[in-house]
Amino acid sequence: RVLLLTGPTGCGKSTTVELLCAELGLRLLRWSAPTPTLWHEHAYQGDLAAGYVSKKREFEEFLSRSTIMSQIPLGPSGSGGGGGKGLAFGKSVRAGGTVVLIDDLPATNGFQKHQELVDSLRRFCGSSRHPVVLCLSTIHKQDARDNQGYYQDRVVRSLELSTECKVCTFPAVTAPRIAKVLERASESENHYVDR
């Protein structure tokens, strides 16, 4: 019920999910991790902006809304479309199904906040009747004080150990790979390019 896609930024994880959902006629509920707001940036906005809401709280509200959406019947006569057992990836391919895409997790400050985030995610993945696709970009540690890479590694490891989770790693997009794909595409269209 959970598909974890990992790989470097820009390698096509989210785009692949979007294209597959469009091709299969599936509705996509999407969370995109917002750029972290530094507290001092918000503190000087005064009355110009809405009240500050932490990114972790925004994420938990998204999970809550997605859970509420999963309670709305998808099939005729309130059948829910999944027979009450929750949709598996294979069963949700029928038109009108829904996929929840979580495109990167919000940044957290401290182990306790990170653990709360992971617990929320784990509860959601266990209770959602829709398939959940979690896209995590590879994080390169900036310095010894950078905990986001460590926290994300913990999320990946804990989900990999879950029997309900499948992991797929996307390779980096490189110039030689792009050249090979373009070459194959041009050959299939009977257009040959001189090197």
Short mmCIF file of N, CA and C in Angstrom, two decimals:
data_model
loop_
_atom_site.label_atom_id
_atom_site.label_comp_id
_atom_site.label_asym_id
_atom_site.label_seq_id
_atom_site.Cartn_x
_atom_site.Cartn_y
_atom_site.Cartn_z
N ARG A 1 0.80 -1.21 0.00
CA ARG A 1 0.00 0.00 0.00
C ARG A 1 0.84 1.26 0.00
N VAL A 2 2.13 1.13 0.28
CA VAL A 2 3.02 2.29 0.29
C VAL A 2 4.15 2.03 -0.70
N LEU A 3 4.37 2.98 -1.58
CA LEU A 3 5.49 2.92 -2.51
C LEU A 3 6.43 4.06 -2.17
N LEU A 4 7.67 3.73 -1.88
CA LEU A 4 8.69 4.72 -1.54
C LEU A 4 9.62 4.88 -2.73
N LEU A 5 9.65 6.09 -3.29
CA LEU A 5 10.54 6.41 -4.40
C LEU A 5 11.67 7.27 -3.87
N THR A 6 12.91 6.85 -4.09
CA THR A 6 14.06 7.63 -3.63
C THR A 6 14.95 7.93 -4.83
N GLY A 7 15.75 8.97 -4.68
CA GLY A 7 16.69 9.34 -5.74
C GLY A 7 17.02 10.81 -5.65
N PRO A 8 17.96 11.26 -6.46
CA PRO A 8 18.36 12.67 -6.41
C PRO A 8 17.25 13.60 -6.88
N THR A 9 17.35 14.84 -6.48
CA THR A 9 16.40 15.86 -6.92
C THR A 9 16.43 15.97 -8.44
N GLY A 10 15.24 16.04 -9.04
CA GLY A 10 15.15 16.25 -10.48
C GLY A 10 15.27 15.00 -11.33
N CYS A 11 15.21 13.81 -10.72
CA CYS A 11 15.36 12.59 -11.53
C CYS A 11 14.02 12.05 -12.03
N GLY A 12 12.91 12.71 -11.70
CA GLY A 12 11.62 12.34 -12.27
C GLY A 12 10.71 11.51 -11.39
N LYS A 13 10.94 11.50 -10.09
CA LYS A 13 10.11 10.68 -9.19
C LYS A 13 8.65 11.16 -9.23
N SER A 14 8.43 12.42 -8.92
CA SER A 14 7.06 12.96 -8.88
C SER A 14 6.43 12.99 -10.26
N THR A 15 7.20 13.36 -11.26
CA THR A 15 6.67 13.42 -12.63
C THR A 15 6.20 12.05 -13.08
N THR A 16 6.93 11.00 -12.74
CA THR A 16 6.53 9.64 -13.09
C THR A 16 5.18 9.31 -12.48
N VAL A 17 5.00 9.64 -11.20
CA VAL A 17 3.72 9.37 -10.52
C VAL A 17 2.60 10.17 -11.17
N GLU A 18 2.85 11.45 -11.45
CA GLU A 18 1.82 12.29 -12.08
C GLU A 18 1.41 11.74 -13.44
N LEU A 19 2.39 11.34 -14.26
CA LEU A 19 2.08 10.81 -15.59
C LEU A 19 1.33 9.49 -15.52
N LEU A 20 1.75 8.61 -14.61
CA LEU A 20 1.05 7.33 -14.46
C LEU A 20 -0.39 7.54 -14.00
N CYS A 21 -0.60 8.44 -13.05
CA CYS A 21 -1.96 8.72 -12.58
C CYS A 21 -2.81 9.29 -13.70
N ALA A 22 -2.25 10.22 -14.49
CA ALA A 22 -3.00 10.79 -15.60
C ALA A 22 -3.34 9.72 -16.63
N GLU A 23 -2.39 8.86 -16.94
CA GLU A 23 -2.60 7.80 -17.93
C GLU A 23 -3.65 6.79 -17.46
N LEU A 24 -3.66 6.49 -16.17
CA LEU A 24 -4.58 5.49 -15.63
C LEU A 24 -5.91 6.08 -15.16
N GLY A 25 -6.06 7.40 -15.25
CA GLY A 25 -7.31 8.04 -14.83
C GLY A 25 -7.48 8.10 -13.32
N LEU A 26 -6.39 8.19 -12.59
CA LEU A 26 -6.45 8.24 -11.14
C LEU A 26 -6.37 9.68 -10.65
N ARG A 27 -7.09 9.97 -9.59
CA ARG A 27 -7.03 11.29 -8.96
C ARG A 27 -5.81 11.33 -8.05
N LEU A 28 -5.15 12.47 -8.00
CA LEU A 28 -3.92 12.61 -7.23
C LEU A 28 -4.11 13.64 -6.13
N LEU A 29 -3.95 13.20 -4.88
CA LEU A 29 -3.91 14.12 -3.74
C LEU A 29 -2.44 14.33 -3.44
N ARG A 30 -1.95 15.57 -3.57
CA ARG A 30 -0.52 15.80 -3.53
C ARG A 30 -0.11 16.74 -2.40
N TRP A 31 0.94 16.33 -1.69
CA TRP A 31 1.62 17.19 -0.72
C TRP A 31 3.00 17.49 -1.27
N SER A 32 3.32 18.75 -1.41
CA SER A 32 4.67 19.16 -1.79
C SER A 32 5.26 19.90 -0.61
N ALA A 33 6.40 19.45 -0.17
CA ALA A 33 7.03 20.07 1.00
C ALA A 33 7.34 21.53 0.69
N PRO A 34 6.84 22.44 1.52
CA PRO A 34 7.13 23.86 1.29
C PRO A 34 8.55 24.19 1.69
N THR A 35 9.04 25.29 1.16
CA THR A 35 10.35 25.78 1.56
C THR A 35 10.27 26.17 3.03
N PRO A 36 11.19 25.72 3.85
CA PRO A 36 11.13 26.06 5.27
C PRO A 36 11.17 27.57 5.48
N THR A 37 10.33 28.05 6.40
CA THR A 37 10.32 29.46 6.76
C THR A 37 11.11 29.63 8.03
N LEU A 38 12.08 30.49 8.00
CA LEU A 38 12.83 30.77 9.22
C LEU A 38 11.98 31.64 10.12
N TRP A 39 12.05 31.40 11.41
CA TRP A 39 11.21 32.12 12.34
C TRP A 39 11.43 33.62 12.24
N HIS A 40 12.68 34.06 12.11
CA HIS A 40 12.91 35.51 12.08
C HIS A 40 12.33 36.14 10.81
N GLU A 41 12.18 35.39 9.71
CA GLU A 41 11.52 35.92 8.52
C GLU A 41 10.06 36.20 8.81
N HIS A 42 9.42 35.28 9.51
CA HIS A 42 8.00 35.44 9.81
C HIS A 42 7.77 36.50 10.88
N ALA A 43 8.65 36.59 11.86
CA ALA A 43 8.44 37.50 12.99
C ALA A 43 8.35 38.95 12.55
N TYR A 44 9.02 39.32 11.46
CA TYR A 44 9.02 40.71 11.02
C TYR A 44 7.90 41.03 10.05
N GLN A 45 7.08 40.04 9.71
CA GLN A 45 5.97 40.31 8.80
C GLN A 45 4.80 40.99 9.50
N GLY A 46 4.73 40.86 10.80
CA GLY A 46 3.70 41.52 11.58
C GLY A 46 2.31 41.13 11.13
N ASP A 47 1.48 42.16 10.86
CA ASP A 47 0.10 41.93 10.48
C ASP A 47 -0.08 41.72 8.98
N LEU A 48 1.01 41.66 8.24
CA LEU A 48 0.92 41.54 6.78
C LEU A 48 0.54 40.14 6.32
N ALA A 49 0.76 39.15 7.14
CA ALA A 49 0.52 37.77 6.71
C ALA A 49 -0.36 37.04 7.72
N ALA A 50 -0.86 35.91 7.28
CA ALA A 50 -1.64 35.06 8.18
C ALA A 50 -0.72 34.55 9.28
N GLY A 51 -1.32 34.05 10.34
CA GLY A 51 -0.54 33.54 11.46
C GLY A 51 0.40 32.42 11.05
N TYR A 52 1.48 32.31 11.77
CA TYR A 52 2.49 31.30 11.48
C TYR A 52 1.94 29.91 11.79
N VAL A 53 2.15 28.99 10.86
CA VAL A 53 1.79 27.59 11.06
C VAL A 53 3.03 26.78 10.69
N SER A 54 3.45 25.90 11.58
CA SER A 54 4.65 25.11 11.31
C SER A 54 4.41 24.19 10.11
N LYS A 55 5.48 23.87 9.42
CA LYS A 55 5.39 22.99 8.25
C LYS A 55 4.97 21.59 8.67
N LYS A 56 5.39 21.17 9.86
CA LYS A 56 4.98 19.86 10.39
C LYS A 56 3.47 19.84 10.60
N ARG A 57 2.94 20.94 11.14
CA ARG A 57 1.50 21.01 11.38
C ARG A 57 0.73 21.04 10.05
N GLU A 58 1.25 21.78 9.07
CA GLU A 58 0.61 21.79 7.75
C GLU A 58 0.57 20.38 7.17
N PHE A 59 1.66 19.64 7.34
CA PHE A 59 1.72 18.27 6.83
C PHE A 59 0.69 17.40 7.54
N GLU A 60 0.59 17.51 8.86
CA GLU A 60 -0.38 16.72 9.61
C GLU A 60 -1.81 17.08 9.21
N GLU A 61 -2.07 18.36 8.90
CA GLU A 61 -3.39 18.76 8.44
C GLU A 61 -3.70 18.17 7.06
N PHE A 62 -2.68 18.10 6.19
CA PHE A 62 -2.86 17.45 4.89
C PHE A 62 -3.22 15.98 5.09
N LEU A 63 -2.50 15.29 5.97
CA LEU A 63 -2.80 13.88 6.23
C LEU A 63 -4.22 13.73 6.75
N SER A 64 -4.64 14.64 7.62
CA SER A 64 -5.99 14.59 8.17
C SER A 64 -7.03 14.79 7.06
N ARG A 65 -6.81 15.79 6.20
CA ARG A 65 -7.74 16.02 5.09
C ARG A 65 -7.78 14.82 4.15
N SER A 66 -6.64 14.21 3.91
CA SER A 66 -6.59 13.03 3.04
C SER A 66 -7.35 11.87 3.65
N THR A 67 -7.26 11.74 4.97
CA THR A 67 -8.01 10.69 5.67
C THR A 67 -9.50 10.94 5.55
N ILE A 68 -9.91 12.19 5.70
CA ILE A 68 -11.33 12.54 5.56
C ILE A 68 -11.78 12.24 4.14
N MET A 69 -10.94 12.59 3.15
CA MET A 69 -11.29 12.31 1.76
C MET A 69 -11.45 10.81 1.53
N SER A 70 -10.69 10.00 2.25
CA SER A 70 -10.78 8.56 2.03
C SER A 70 -12.07 7.98 2.60
N GLN A 71 -12.78 8.75 3.43
CA GLN A 71 -14.04 8.27 3.98
C GLN A 71 -15.20 8.50 3.02
N ILE A 72 -14.98 9.33 1.99
CA ILE A 72 -16.04 9.61 1.02
C ILE A 72 -16.16 8.42 0.08
N PRO A 73 -17.37 7.87 -0.09
CA PRO A 73 -17.54 6.70 -0.96
C PRO A 73 -17.11 7.00 -2.38
N LEU A 74 -16.39 6.07 -3.00
CA LEU A 74 -15.94 6.22 -4.38
C LEU A 74 -16.82 5.48 -5.36
N GLY A 75 -17.52 4.45 -4.89
CA GLY A 75 -18.32 3.63 -5.79
C GLY A 75 -19.80 3.87 -5.56
N PRO A 76 -20.66 3.23 -6.36
CA PRO A 76 -22.10 3.37 -6.19
C PRO A 76 -22.58 2.73 -4.89
N SER A 77 -23.70 3.21 -4.39
CA SER A 77 -24.34 2.68 -3.18
C SER A 77 -23.44 2.72 -1.97
N GLY A 78 -22.52 3.68 -1.92
CA GLY A 78 -21.66 3.81 -0.74
C GLY A 78 -20.71 2.66 -0.55
N SER A 79 -20.39 1.96 -1.64
CA SER A 79 -19.53 0.78 -1.50
C SER A 79 -18.10 1.15 -1.19
N GLY A 80 -17.73 2.41 -1.45
CA GLY A 80 -16.37 2.83 -1.17
C GLY A 80 -15.38 2.36 -2.21
N GLY A 81 -15.83 1.56 -3.15
CA GLY A 81 -14.97 1.15 -4.25
C GLY A 81 -13.92 0.13 -3.89
N GLY A 82 -13.74 -0.15 -2.61
CA GLY A 82 -12.67 -1.06 -2.24
C GLY A 82 -13.13 -2.18 -1.35
N GLY A 83 -14.45 -2.32 -1.17
CA GLY A 83 -14.95 -3.41 -0.36
C GLY A 83 -14.57 -3.29 1.10
N GLY A 84 -14.19 -2.10 1.56
CA GLY A 84 -13.86 -1.89 2.95
C GLY A 84 -12.49 -2.39 3.36
N LYS A 85 -11.74 -2.96 2.46
CA LYS A 85 -10.43 -3.51 2.82
C LYS A 85 -9.29 -2.57 2.48
N GLY A 86 -9.58 -1.45 1.87
CA GLY A 86 -8.50 -0.54 1.46
C GLY A 86 -8.01 -0.92 0.08
N LEU A 87 -7.68 0.08 -0.70
CA LEU A 87 -7.26 -0.16 -2.07
C LEU A 87 -5.80 -0.55 -2.13
N ALA A 88 -5.52 -1.59 -2.85
CA ALA A 88 -4.13 -1.96 -3.13
C ALA A 88 -3.75 -1.33 -4.47
N PHE A 89 -2.47 -1.29 -4.78
CA PHE A 89 -2.05 -0.65 -6.02
C PHE A 89 -2.73 -1.27 -7.22
N GLY A 90 -2.81 -2.58 -7.28
CA GLY A 90 -3.42 -3.24 -8.42
C GLY A 90 -4.90 -2.95 -8.55
N LYS A 91 -5.60 -2.88 -7.44
CA LYS A 91 -7.04 -2.67 -7.47
C LYS A 91 -7.41 -1.22 -7.77
N SER A 92 -6.51 -0.28 -7.50
CA SER A 92 -6.86 1.13 -7.67
C SER A 92 -6.69 1.60 -9.10
N VAL A 93 -6.32 0.71 -10.01
CA VAL A 93 -6.08 1.12 -11.38
C VAL A 93 -7.38 1.46 -12.09
N ARG A 94 -8.49 1.00 -11.57
CA ARG A 94 -9.75 1.34 -12.22
C ARG A 94 -9.97 2.85 -12.18
N ALA A 95 -10.68 3.36 -13.16
CA ALA A 95 -10.92 4.81 -13.27
C ALA A 95 -11.59 5.31 -11.99
N GLY A 96 -11.18 6.48 -11.55
CA GLY A 96 -11.79 7.09 -10.38
C GLY A 96 -11.06 6.81 -9.09
N GLY A 97 -10.04 5.97 -9.10
CA GLY A 97 -9.26 5.71 -7.89
C GLY A 97 -8.46 6.94 -7.50
N THR A 98 -7.90 6.90 -6.33
CA THR A 98 -7.12 8.02 -5.81
C THR A 98 -5.77 7.52 -5.32
N VAL A 99 -4.74 8.30 -5.56
CA VAL A 99 -3.39 8.04 -5.06
C VAL A 99 -2.96 9.25 -4.26
N VAL A 100 -2.38 9.02 -3.09
CA VAL A 100 -1.85 10.11 -2.27
C VAL A 100 -0.35 10.19 -2.53
N LEU A 101 0.10 11.35 -3.02
CA LEU A 101 1.52 11.57 -3.30
C LEU A 101 2.08 12.53 -2.26
N ILE A 102 3.08 12.07 -1.53
CA ILE A 102 3.78 12.91 -0.56
C ILE A 102 5.16 13.18 -1.15
N ASP A 103 5.33 14.40 -1.64
CA ASP A 103 6.56 14.77 -2.34
C ASP A 103 7.50 15.46 -1.36
N ASP A 104 8.34 14.68 -0.73
CA ASP A 104 9.29 15.10 0.31
C ASP A 104 8.58 15.49 1.60
N LEU A 105 9.25 15.24 2.69
CA LEU A 105 8.72 15.55 4.02
C LEU A 105 9.16 16.94 4.44
N PRO A 106 8.37 17.59 5.28
CA PRO A 106 8.80 18.90 5.77
C PRO A 106 10.03 18.75 6.67
N ALA A 107 10.85 19.78 6.69
CA ALA A 107 12.03 19.78 7.56
C ALA A 107 11.57 19.88 9.01
N THR A 108 12.24 19.17 9.89
CA THR A 108 11.92 19.22 11.31
C THR A 108 13.15 19.68 12.08
N ASN A 109 12.89 20.23 13.24
CA ASN A 109 13.98 20.71 14.08
C ASN A 109 14.00 19.89 15.36
N GLY A 110 14.90 18.95 15.45
CA GLY A 110 15.02 18.15 16.66
C GLY A 110 14.42 16.76 16.50
N PHE A 111 14.96 15.85 17.28
CA PHE A 111 14.56 14.44 17.19
C PHE A 111 13.10 14.24 17.56
N GLN A 112 12.61 14.93 18.59
CA GLN A 112 11.23 14.74 19.03
C GLN A 112 10.25 15.15 17.93
N LYS A 113 10.47 16.30 17.30
CA LYS A 113 9.57 16.75 16.22
C LYS A 113 9.64 15.78 15.04
N HIS A 114 10.84 15.30 14.75
CA HIS A 114 10.98 14.34 13.66
C HIS A 114 10.22 13.05 13.97
N GLN A 115 10.33 12.57 15.20
CA GLN A 115 9.65 11.34 15.59
C GLN A 115 8.14 11.52 15.51
N GLU A 116 7.63 12.69 15.90
CA GLU A 116 6.19 12.97 15.78
C GLU A 116 5.76 12.92 14.31
N LEU A 117 6.59 13.48 13.44
CA LEU A 117 6.29 13.48 12.01
C LEU A 117 6.25 12.05 11.47
N VAL A 118 7.23 11.24 11.83
CA VAL A 118 7.29 9.84 11.38
C VAL A 118 6.09 9.06 11.92
N ASP A 119 5.72 9.29 13.17
CA ASP A 119 4.56 8.61 13.74
C ASP A 119 3.28 8.98 13.00
N SER A 120 3.12 10.27 12.66
CA SER A 120 1.95 10.71 11.90
C SER A 120 1.91 10.03 10.54
N LEU A 121 3.07 9.98 9.89
CA LEU A 121 3.16 9.35 8.57
C LEU A 121 2.84 7.86 8.66
N ARG A 122 3.39 7.19 9.66
CA ARG A 122 3.16 5.75 9.82
C ARG A 122 1.67 5.47 10.09
N ARG A 123 1.04 6.28 10.96
CA ARG A 123 -0.40 6.10 11.23
C ARG A 123 -1.21 6.29 9.95
N PHE A 124 -0.86 7.34 9.20
CA PHE A 124 -1.60 7.62 7.97
C PHE A 124 -1.45 6.48 6.97
N CYS A 125 -0.24 6.02 6.76
CA CYS A 125 0.00 4.94 5.79
C CYS A 125 -0.74 3.67 6.20
N GLY A 126 -0.85 3.43 7.49
CA GLY A 126 -1.55 2.25 7.97
C GLY A 126 -3.06 2.35 7.87
N SER A 127 -3.60 3.59 7.87
CA SER A 127 -5.05 3.75 7.89
C SER A 127 -5.64 4.21 6.56
N SER A 128 -4.82 4.70 5.66
CA SER A 128 -5.34 5.21 4.39
C SER A 128 -5.83 4.06 3.53
N ARG A 129 -6.99 4.24 2.93
CA ARG A 129 -7.48 3.19 2.04
C ARG A 129 -6.96 3.40 0.63
N HIS A 130 -6.29 4.53 0.41
CA HIS A 130 -5.70 4.81 -0.89
C HIS A 130 -4.22 4.45 -0.88
N PRO A 131 -3.68 4.08 -2.03
CA PRO A 131 -2.24 3.86 -2.10
C PRO A 131 -1.50 5.16 -1.80
N VAL A 132 -0.38 5.05 -1.12
CA VAL A 132 0.43 6.21 -0.76
C VAL A 132 1.78 6.09 -1.46
N VAL A 133 2.18 7.14 -2.17
CA VAL A 133 3.49 7.19 -2.81
C VAL A 133 4.27 8.29 -2.11
N LEU A 134 5.40 7.91 -1.55
CA LEU A 134 6.26 8.85 -0.83
C LEU A 134 7.54 9.04 -1.64
N CYS A 135 7.77 10.26 -2.11
CA CYS A 135 8.98 10.59 -2.88
C CYS A 135 9.95 11.32 -1.97
N LEU A 136 11.12 10.74 -1.77
CA LEU A 136 12.15 11.37 -0.94
C LEU A 136 13.40 11.59 -1.77
N SER A 137 13.84 12.84 -1.80
CA SER A 137 15.07 13.17 -2.52
C SER A 137 16.27 12.85 -1.65
N THR A 138 17.32 12.39 -2.30
CA THR A 138 18.56 12.10 -1.60
C THR A 138 19.11 13.40 -1.02
N ILE A 139 19.41 13.38 0.27
CA ILE A 139 19.95 14.56 0.93
C ILE A 139 21.42 14.33 1.21
N HIS A 140 22.23 15.27 0.79
CA HIS A 140 23.66 15.20 1.08
C HIS A 140 23.92 16.05 2.31
N LYS A 141 24.54 15.46 3.29
CA LYS A 141 24.81 16.14 4.56
C LYS A 141 25.75 17.33 4.34
N GLN A 142 25.32 18.50 4.81
CA GLN A 142 26.10 19.72 4.63
C GLN A 142 27.25 19.81 5.62
N ASP A 143 26.96 19.52 6.89
CA ASP A 143 28.01 19.55 7.92
C ASP A 143 27.58 18.67 9.08
N ALA A 144 28.39 18.63 10.11
CA ALA A 144 28.14 17.72 11.24
C ALA A 144 26.84 18.07 11.97
N ARG A 145 26.40 19.32 11.89
CA ARG A 145 25.17 19.72 12.59
C ARG A 145 23.92 19.48 11.77
N ASP A 146 24.06 19.03 10.53
CA ASP A 146 22.93 18.82 9.64
C ASP A 146 22.27 17.48 9.95
N ASN A 147 21.10 17.54 10.58
CA ASN A 147 20.41 16.31 10.98
C ASN A 147 19.36 15.85 9.98
N GLN A 148 19.00 16.67 8.98
CA GLN A 148 17.93 16.29 8.06
C GLN A 148 18.27 15.01 7.29
N GLY A 149 19.52 14.89 6.87
CA GLY A 149 19.93 13.67 6.16
C GLY A 149 19.80 12.44 7.04
N TYR A 150 20.19 12.57 8.30
CA TYR A 150 20.08 11.47 9.26
C TYR A 150 18.61 11.11 9.48
N TYR A 151 17.77 12.13 9.68
CA TYR A 151 16.36 11.89 9.93
C TYR A 151 15.71 11.21 8.72
N GLN A 152 16.05 11.67 7.52
CA GLN A 152 15.45 11.08 6.33
C GLN A 152 15.90 9.64 6.15
N ASP A 153 17.17 9.36 6.44
CA ASP A 153 17.65 7.97 6.38
C ASP A 153 16.86 7.08 7.33
N ARG A 154 16.52 7.60 8.50
CA ARG A 154 15.72 6.83 9.47
C ARG A 154 14.34 6.54 8.90
N VAL A 155 13.72 7.51 8.22
CA VAL A 155 12.41 7.29 7.62
C VAL A 155 12.50 6.19 6.57
N VAL A 156 13.50 6.29 5.70
CA VAL A 156 13.66 5.30 4.63
C VAL A 156 13.87 3.91 5.23
N ARG A 157 14.75 3.80 6.22
CA ARG A 157 15.02 2.49 6.83
C ARG A 157 13.78 1.91 7.50
N SER A 158 13.03 2.75 8.22
CA SER A 158 11.85 2.23 8.91
C SER A 158 10.78 1.80 7.91
N LEU A 159 10.64 2.52 6.80
CA LEU A 159 9.66 2.12 5.79
C LEU A 159 10.11 0.89 5.02
N GLU A 160 11.42 0.76 4.79
CA GLU A 160 11.93 -0.43 4.10
C GLU A 160 11.66 -1.69 4.91
N LEU A 161 11.70 -1.57 6.23
CA LEU A 161 11.46 -2.73 7.09
C LEU A 161 9.98 -3.10 7.14
N SER A 162 9.12 -2.18 6.75
CA SER A 162 7.69 -2.43 6.77
C SER A 162 7.33 -3.40 5.65
N THR A 163 6.48 -4.36 5.96
CA THR A 163 6.07 -5.34 4.95
C THR A 163 5.11 -4.73 3.94
N GLU A 164 4.49 -3.60 4.29
CA GLU A 164 3.52 -2.96 3.41
C GLU A 164 4.18 -2.00 2.42
N CYS A 165 5.49 -1.83 2.46
CA CYS A 165 6.17 -0.82 1.67
C CYS A 165 7.08 -1.44 0.62
N LYS A 166 6.99 -0.92 -0.59
CA LYS A 166 7.90 -1.30 -1.68
C LYS A 166 8.78 -0.09 -1.97
N VAL A 167 10.07 -0.32 -2.22
CA VAL A 167 11.03 0.76 -2.45
C VAL A 167 11.54 0.69 -3.88
N CYS A 168 11.59 1.84 -4.53
CA CYS A 168 12.14 1.95 -5.88
C CYS A 168 13.10 3.15 -5.89
N THR A 169 14.34 2.91 -6.32
CA THR A 169 15.34 3.97 -6.34
C THR A 169 15.56 4.42 -7.78
N PHE A 170 15.43 5.73 -7.99
CA PHE A 170 15.65 6.32 -9.31
C PHE A 170 17.11 6.73 -9.43
N PRO A 171 17.75 6.45 -10.55
CA PRO A 171 19.14 6.89 -10.73
C PRO A 171 19.17 8.37 -11.11
N ALA A 172 20.34 8.97 -11.00
CA ALA A 172 20.51 10.36 -11.39
C ALA A 172 20.36 10.50 -12.91
N VAL A 173 19.84 11.64 -13.33
CA VAL A 173 19.73 11.93 -14.76
C VAL A 173 21.07 12.52 -15.20
N THR A 174 21.75 11.82 -16.11
CA THR A 174 23.05 12.28 -16.58
C THR A 174 23.00 12.55 -18.08
N ALA A 175 23.95 13.31 -18.58
CA ALA A 175 24.00 13.64 -20.01
C ALA A 175 24.08 12.38 -20.88
N PRO A 176 24.92 11.38 -20.55
CA PRO A 176 24.94 10.16 -21.39
C PRO A 176 23.60 9.43 -21.42
N ARG A 177 22.89 9.39 -20.31
CA ARG A 177 21.58 8.72 -20.29
C ARG A 177 20.58 9.48 -21.16
N ILE A 178 20.60 10.80 -21.06
CA ILE A 178 19.70 11.60 -21.89
C ILE A 178 20.02 11.37 -23.36
N ALA A 179 21.31 11.34 -23.70
CA ALA A 179 21.71 11.12 -25.10
C ALA A 179 21.22 9.76 -25.60
N LYS A 180 21.33 8.72 -24.78
CA LYS A 180 20.87 7.38 -25.19
C LYS A 180 19.36 7.36 -25.44
N VAL A 181 18.61 7.99 -24.55
CA VAL A 181 17.15 8.01 -24.71
C VAL A 181 16.77 8.79 -25.96
N LEU A 182 17.40 9.94 -26.18
CA LEU A 182 17.10 10.72 -27.38
C LEU A 182 17.49 9.97 -28.65
N GLU A 183 18.60 9.25 -28.60
CA GLU A 183 19.04 8.46 -29.75
C GLU A 183 18.03 7.36 -30.06
N ARG A 184 17.57 6.65 -29.03
CA ARG A 184 16.57 5.60 -29.24
C ARG A 184 15.26 6.17 -29.78
N ALA A 185 14.85 7.32 -29.23
CA ALA A 185 13.61 7.94 -29.69
C ALA A 185 13.72 8.37 -31.15
N SER A 186 14.85 8.96 -31.52
CA SER A 186 15.01 9.41 -32.91
C SER A 186 15.08 8.21 -33.86
N GLU A 187 15.73 7.12 -33.44
CA GLU A 187 15.79 5.92 -34.28
C GLU A 187 14.41 5.29 -34.46
N SER A 188 13.60 5.30 -33.40
CA SER A 188 12.26 4.72 -33.51
C SER A 188 11.38 5.54 -34.45
N GLU A 189 11.71 6.82 -34.63
CA GLU A 189 10.98 7.68 -35.56
C GLU A 189 11.66 7.75 -36.93
N ASN A 190 12.67 6.89 -37.12
CA ASN A 190 13.44 6.84 -38.37
C ASN A 190 14.17 8.14 -38.68
N HIS A 191 14.61 8.81 -37.64
CA HIS A 191 15.45 10.00 -37.78
C HIS A 191 16.81 9.64 -37.19
N TYR A 192 17.82 9.69 -38.03
CA TYR A 192 19.15 9.33 -37.56
C TYR A 192 20.01 10.59 -37.44
N VAL A 193 20.71 10.69 -36.34
CA VAL A 193 21.52 11.86 -36.05
C VAL A 193 22.98 11.49 -36.22
N ASP A 194 23.71 12.32 -36.97
CA ASP A 194 25.15 12.10 -37.11
C ASP A 194 25.84 12.59 -35.85
N ARG A 195 26.84 11.85 -35.45
CA ARG A 195 27.58 12.25 -34.24
C ARG A 195 28.71 13.15 -34.60
#
